Backbone as JSON, one array per atom type, in Angstrom:
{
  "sequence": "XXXXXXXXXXXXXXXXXXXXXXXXXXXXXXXXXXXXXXXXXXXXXXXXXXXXXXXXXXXXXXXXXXXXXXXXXXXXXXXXXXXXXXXXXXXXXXXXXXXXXXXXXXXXXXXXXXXXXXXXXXXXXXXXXXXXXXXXXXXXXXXXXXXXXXXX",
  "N": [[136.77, 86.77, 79.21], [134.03, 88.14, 80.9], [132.72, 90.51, 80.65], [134.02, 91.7, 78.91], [133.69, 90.49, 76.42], [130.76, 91.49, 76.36], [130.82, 94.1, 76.15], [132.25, 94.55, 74.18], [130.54, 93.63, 72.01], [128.57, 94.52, 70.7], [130.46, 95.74, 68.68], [131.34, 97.36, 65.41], [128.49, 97.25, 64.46], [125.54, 98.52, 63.67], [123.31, 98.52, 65.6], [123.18, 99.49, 68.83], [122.11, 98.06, 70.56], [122.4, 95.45, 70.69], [124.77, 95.25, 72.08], [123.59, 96.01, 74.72], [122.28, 93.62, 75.44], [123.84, 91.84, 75.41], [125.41, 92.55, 77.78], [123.03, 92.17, 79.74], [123.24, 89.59, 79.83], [125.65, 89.36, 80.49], [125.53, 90.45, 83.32], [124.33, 88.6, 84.92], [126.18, 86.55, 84.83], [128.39, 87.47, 85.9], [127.85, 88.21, 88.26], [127.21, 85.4, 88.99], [130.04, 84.61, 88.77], [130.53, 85.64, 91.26], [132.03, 87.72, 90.27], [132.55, 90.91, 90.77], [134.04, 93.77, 89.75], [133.6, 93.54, 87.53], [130.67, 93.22, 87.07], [130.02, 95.62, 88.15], [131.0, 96.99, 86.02], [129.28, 96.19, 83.93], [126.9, 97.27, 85.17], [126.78, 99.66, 84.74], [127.07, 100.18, 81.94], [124.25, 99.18, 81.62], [122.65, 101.2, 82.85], [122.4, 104.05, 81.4], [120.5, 102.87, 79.11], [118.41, 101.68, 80.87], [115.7, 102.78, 80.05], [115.54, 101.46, 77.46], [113.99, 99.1, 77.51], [111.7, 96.66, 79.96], [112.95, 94.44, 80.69], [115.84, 95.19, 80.0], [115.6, 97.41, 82.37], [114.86, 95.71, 84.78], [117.24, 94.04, 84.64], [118.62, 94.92, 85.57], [118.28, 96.65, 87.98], [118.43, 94.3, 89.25], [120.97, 93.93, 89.02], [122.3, 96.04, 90.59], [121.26, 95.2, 93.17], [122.47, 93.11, 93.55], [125.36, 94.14, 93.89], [124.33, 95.74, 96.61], [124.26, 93.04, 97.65], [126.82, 92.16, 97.38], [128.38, 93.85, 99.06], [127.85, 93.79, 101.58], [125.15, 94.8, 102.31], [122.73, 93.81, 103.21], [119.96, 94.45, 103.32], [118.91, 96.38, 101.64], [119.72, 94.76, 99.3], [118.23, 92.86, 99.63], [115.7, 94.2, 99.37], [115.89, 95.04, 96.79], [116.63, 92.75, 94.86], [113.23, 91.29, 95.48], [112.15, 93.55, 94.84], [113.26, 92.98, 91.5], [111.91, 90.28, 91.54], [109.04, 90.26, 91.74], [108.81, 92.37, 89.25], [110.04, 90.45, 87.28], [108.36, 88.26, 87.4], [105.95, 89.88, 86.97], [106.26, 90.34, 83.97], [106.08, 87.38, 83.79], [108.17, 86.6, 82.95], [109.8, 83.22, 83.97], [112.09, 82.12, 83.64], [113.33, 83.66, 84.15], [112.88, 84.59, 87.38], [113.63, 82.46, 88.3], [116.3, 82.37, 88.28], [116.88, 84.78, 89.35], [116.09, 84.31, 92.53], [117.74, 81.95, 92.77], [119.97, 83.27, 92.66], [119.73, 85.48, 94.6], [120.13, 83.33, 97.04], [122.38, 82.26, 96.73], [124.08, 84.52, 97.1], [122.71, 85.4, 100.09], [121.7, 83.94, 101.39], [122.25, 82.87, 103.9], [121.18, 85.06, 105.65], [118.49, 85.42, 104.72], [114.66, 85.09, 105.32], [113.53, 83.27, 103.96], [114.98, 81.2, 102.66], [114.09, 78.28, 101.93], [111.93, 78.68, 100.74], [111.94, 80.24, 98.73], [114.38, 78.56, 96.93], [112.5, 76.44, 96.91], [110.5, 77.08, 95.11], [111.94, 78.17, 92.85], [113.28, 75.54, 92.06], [110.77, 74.42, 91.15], [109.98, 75.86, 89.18], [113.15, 75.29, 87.57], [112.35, 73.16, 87.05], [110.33, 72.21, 85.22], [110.62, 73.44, 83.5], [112.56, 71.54, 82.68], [115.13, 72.04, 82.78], [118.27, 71.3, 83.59], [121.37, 71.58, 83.2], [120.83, 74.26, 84.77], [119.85, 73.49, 87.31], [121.46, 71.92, 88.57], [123.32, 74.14, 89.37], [121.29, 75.49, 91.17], [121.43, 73.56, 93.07], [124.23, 73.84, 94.2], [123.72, 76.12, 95.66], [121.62, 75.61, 97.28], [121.08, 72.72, 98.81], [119.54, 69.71, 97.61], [117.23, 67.84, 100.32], [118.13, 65.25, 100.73], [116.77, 61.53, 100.71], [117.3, 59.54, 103.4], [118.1, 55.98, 102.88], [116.64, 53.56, 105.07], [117.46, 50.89, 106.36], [116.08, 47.96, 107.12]],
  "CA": [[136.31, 87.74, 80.17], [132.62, 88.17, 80.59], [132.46, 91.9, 80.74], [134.58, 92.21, 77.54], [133.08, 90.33, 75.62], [129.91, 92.46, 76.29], [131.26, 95.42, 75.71], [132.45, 94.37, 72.36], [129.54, 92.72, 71.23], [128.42, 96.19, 69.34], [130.95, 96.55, 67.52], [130.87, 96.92, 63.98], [126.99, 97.41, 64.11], [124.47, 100.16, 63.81], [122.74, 98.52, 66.67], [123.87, 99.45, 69.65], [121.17, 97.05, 71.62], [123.0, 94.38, 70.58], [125.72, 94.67, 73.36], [123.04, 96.14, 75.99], [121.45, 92.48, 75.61], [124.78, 91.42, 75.72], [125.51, 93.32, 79.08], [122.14, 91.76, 80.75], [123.72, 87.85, 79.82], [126.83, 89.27, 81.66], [125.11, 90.74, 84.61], [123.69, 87.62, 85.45], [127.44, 85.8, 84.73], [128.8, 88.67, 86.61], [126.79, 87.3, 89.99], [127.36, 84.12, 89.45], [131.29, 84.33, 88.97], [131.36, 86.82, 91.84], [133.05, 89.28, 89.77], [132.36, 92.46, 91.69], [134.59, 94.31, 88.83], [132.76, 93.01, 86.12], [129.24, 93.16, 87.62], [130.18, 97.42, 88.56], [130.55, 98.01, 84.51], [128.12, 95.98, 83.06], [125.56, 97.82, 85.52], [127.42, 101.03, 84.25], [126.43, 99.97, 80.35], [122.55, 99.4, 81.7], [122.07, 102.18, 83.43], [121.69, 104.72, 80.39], [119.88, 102.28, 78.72], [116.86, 100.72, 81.37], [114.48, 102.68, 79.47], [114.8, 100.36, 76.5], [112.82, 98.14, 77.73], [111.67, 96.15, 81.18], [114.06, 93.26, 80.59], [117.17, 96.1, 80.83], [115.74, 97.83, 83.52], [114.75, 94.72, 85.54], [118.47, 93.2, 85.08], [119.68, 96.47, 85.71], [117.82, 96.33, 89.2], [119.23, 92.95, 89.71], [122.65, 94.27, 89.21], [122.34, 96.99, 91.35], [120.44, 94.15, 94.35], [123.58, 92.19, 93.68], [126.05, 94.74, 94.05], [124.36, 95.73, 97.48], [125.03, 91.8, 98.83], [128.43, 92.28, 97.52], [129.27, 95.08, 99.82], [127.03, 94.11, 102.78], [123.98, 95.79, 102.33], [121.72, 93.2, 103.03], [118.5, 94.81, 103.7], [119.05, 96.97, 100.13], [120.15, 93.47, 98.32], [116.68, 91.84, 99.58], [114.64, 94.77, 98.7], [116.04, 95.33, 95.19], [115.97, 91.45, 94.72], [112.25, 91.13, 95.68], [111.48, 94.3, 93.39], [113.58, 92.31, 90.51], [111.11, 89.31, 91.46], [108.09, 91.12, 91.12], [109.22, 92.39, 88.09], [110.13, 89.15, 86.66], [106.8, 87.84, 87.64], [104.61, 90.53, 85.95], [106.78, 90.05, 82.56], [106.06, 86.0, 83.15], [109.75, 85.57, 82.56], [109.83, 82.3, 84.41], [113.49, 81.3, 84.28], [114.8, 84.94, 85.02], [112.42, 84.7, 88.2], [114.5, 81.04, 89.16], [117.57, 83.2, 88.32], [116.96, 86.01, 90.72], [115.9, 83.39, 93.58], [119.52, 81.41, 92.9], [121.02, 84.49, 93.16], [119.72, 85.75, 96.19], [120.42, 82.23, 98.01], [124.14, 82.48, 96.75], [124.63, 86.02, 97.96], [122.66, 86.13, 100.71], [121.07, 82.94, 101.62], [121.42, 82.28, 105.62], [120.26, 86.29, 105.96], [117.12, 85.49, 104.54], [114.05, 84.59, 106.36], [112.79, 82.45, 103.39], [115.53, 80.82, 101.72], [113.62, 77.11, 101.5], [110.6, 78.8, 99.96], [112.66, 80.56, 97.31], [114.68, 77.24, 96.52], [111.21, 75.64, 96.42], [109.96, 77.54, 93.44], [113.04, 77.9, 91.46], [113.73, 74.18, 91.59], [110.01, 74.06, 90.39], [110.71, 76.32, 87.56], [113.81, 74.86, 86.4], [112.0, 71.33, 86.77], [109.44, 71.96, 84.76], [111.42, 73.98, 81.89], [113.98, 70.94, 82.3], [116.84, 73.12, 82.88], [119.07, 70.22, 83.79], [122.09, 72.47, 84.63], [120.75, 75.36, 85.91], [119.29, 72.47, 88.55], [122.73, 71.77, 89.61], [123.53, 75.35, 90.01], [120.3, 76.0, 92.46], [121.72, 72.86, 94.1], [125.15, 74.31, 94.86], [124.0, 76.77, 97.27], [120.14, 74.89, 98.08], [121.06, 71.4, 98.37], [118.37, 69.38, 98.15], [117.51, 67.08, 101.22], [118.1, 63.86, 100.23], [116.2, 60.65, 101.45], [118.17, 58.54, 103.76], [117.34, 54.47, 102.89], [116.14, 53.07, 106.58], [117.72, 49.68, 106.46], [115.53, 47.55, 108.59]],
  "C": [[134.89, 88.16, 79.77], [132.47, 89.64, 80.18], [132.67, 92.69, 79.43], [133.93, 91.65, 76.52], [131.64, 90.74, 75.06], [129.76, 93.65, 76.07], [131.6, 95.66, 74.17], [131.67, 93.62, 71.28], [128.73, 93.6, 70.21], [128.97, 96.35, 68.89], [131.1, 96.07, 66.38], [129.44, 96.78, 63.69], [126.45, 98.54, 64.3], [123.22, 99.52, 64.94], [123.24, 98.44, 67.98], [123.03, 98.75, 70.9], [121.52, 96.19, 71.68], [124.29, 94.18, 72.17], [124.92, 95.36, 74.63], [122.33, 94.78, 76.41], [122.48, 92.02, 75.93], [125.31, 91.45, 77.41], [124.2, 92.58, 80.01], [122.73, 90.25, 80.74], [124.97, 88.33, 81.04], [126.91, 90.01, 82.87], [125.06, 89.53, 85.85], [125.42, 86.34, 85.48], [128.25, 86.25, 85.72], [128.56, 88.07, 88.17], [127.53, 86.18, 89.91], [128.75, 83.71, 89.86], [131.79, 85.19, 90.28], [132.6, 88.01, 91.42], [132.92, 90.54, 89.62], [132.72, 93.62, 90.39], [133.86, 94.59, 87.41], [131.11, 93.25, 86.37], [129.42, 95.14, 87.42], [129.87, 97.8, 86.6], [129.69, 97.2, 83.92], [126.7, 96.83, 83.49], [125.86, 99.3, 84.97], [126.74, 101.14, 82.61], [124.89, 99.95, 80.52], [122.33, 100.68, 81.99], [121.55, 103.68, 82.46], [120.93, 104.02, 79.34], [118.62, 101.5, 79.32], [115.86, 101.68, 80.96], [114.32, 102.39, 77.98], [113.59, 99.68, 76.54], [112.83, 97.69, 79.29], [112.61, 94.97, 80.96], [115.19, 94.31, 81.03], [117.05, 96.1, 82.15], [115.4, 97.1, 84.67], [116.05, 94.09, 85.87], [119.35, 94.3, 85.69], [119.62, 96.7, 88.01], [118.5, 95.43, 90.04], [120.45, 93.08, 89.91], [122.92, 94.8, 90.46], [122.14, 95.89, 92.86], [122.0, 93.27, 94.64], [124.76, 92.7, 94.14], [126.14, 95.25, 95.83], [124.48, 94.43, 98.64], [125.78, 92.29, 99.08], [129.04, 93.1, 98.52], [128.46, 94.87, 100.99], [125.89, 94.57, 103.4], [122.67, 94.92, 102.12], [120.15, 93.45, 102.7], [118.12, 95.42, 101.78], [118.87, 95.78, 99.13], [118.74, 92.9, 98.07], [115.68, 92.34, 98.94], [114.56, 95.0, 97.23], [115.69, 94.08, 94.88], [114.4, 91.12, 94.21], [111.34, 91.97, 94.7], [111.62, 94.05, 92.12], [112.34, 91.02, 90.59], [109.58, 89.31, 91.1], [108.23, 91.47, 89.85], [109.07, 91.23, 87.07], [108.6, 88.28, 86.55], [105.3, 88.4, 86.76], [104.58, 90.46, 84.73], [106.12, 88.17, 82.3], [107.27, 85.72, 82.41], [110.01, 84.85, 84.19], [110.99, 81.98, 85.13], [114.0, 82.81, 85.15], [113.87, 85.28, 86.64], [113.5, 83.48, 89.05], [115.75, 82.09, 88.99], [117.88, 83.9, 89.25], [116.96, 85.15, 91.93], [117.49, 82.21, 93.85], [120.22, 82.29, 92.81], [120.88, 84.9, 94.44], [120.17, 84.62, 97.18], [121.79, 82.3, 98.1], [124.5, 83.31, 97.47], [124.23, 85.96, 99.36], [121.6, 85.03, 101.99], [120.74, 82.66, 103.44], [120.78, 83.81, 106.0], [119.06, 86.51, 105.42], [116.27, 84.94, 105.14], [113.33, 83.34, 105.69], [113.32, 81.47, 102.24], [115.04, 79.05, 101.15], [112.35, 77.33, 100.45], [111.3, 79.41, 98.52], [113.78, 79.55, 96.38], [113.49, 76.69, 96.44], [110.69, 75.88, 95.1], [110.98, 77.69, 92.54], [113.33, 76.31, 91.13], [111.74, 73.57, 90.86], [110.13, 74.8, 88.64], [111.46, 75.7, 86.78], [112.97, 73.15, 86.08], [110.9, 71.25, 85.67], [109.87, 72.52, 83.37], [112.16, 72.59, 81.75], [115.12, 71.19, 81.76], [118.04, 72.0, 83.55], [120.52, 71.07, 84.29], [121.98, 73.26, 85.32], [119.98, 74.67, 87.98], [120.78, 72.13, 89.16], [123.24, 73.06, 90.38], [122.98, 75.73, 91.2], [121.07, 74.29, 93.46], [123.46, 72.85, 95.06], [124.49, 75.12, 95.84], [122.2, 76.71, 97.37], [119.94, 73.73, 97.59], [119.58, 70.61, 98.52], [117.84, 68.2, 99.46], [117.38, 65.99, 100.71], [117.82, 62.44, 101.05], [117.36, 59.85, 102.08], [117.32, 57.09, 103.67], [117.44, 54.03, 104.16], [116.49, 51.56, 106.01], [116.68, 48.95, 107.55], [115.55, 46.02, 108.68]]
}
């Protein structure tokens, strides 16, 4: 269980940052497994903690963006999203920019107005890190078009 094992990743230490880093890995696990449950308390563990640092309070954002798919709240989802992307962008964290962009397509993908352009740049990201599975992942939900051979 993702959630638990983030929760218990402090213990037995005098750092208790250790399972808020923990908690941003299972934000982002959280999304991906659709586990609504699990996603609610890990954003519960950020939330007195996003002024650690911009990494928290950026995944913390993301949680929150993800939470408003989950329940319908598109317009909320896109805007938190887009402020996580920004974010991500000014830090120059790369992958957690492809991250946010395969998240939003999962959640929220035909209600966006730009879901080929945001599959465009994450599949440049992971291509150029050579993220090899997170490239399958962005190709579950933004397949890529694939050439048909013209017999002639």
């Amino acid at each position: 269980d993702v959630g638990q094992i983030a929760l218990t990743a402090g213990e037995g230490t005098t750092n208790p940052s250790e399972s808020v880093l923990a908690a941003v890995a299972a934000v982002h696990a959280s999304i991906w497994l659709g586990q609504r449950a699990q996603l609610v308390a890990m954003v519960e563990v950020l939330e007195p903690n996003a002024t650690l640092g911009d990494v928290i309070a950026t995944s913390l954002l993301q949680g929150r963006a993800a939470l408003a798919a989950l329940d319908g709240h598109t317009v909320e989802a896109e805007r938190g999203y887009r402020e996580a992307l920004a974010a991500w962008r000014r830090l120059e964290m790369l992958p957690d920019v492809a991250t946010a962009q395969m998240e939003m397509l999962r959640l929220m993908g035909e209600d966006l107005d730009d879901p080929e352009v945001l599959a465009a740049e994450a599949r440049r990201i992971l291509t150029e890190l050579g993220a090899v599975p997170l490239l399958a992942r962005l190709d579950e939900v933004a397949p890529q078009a694939r050439e048909i051979e013209v017999k002639t």
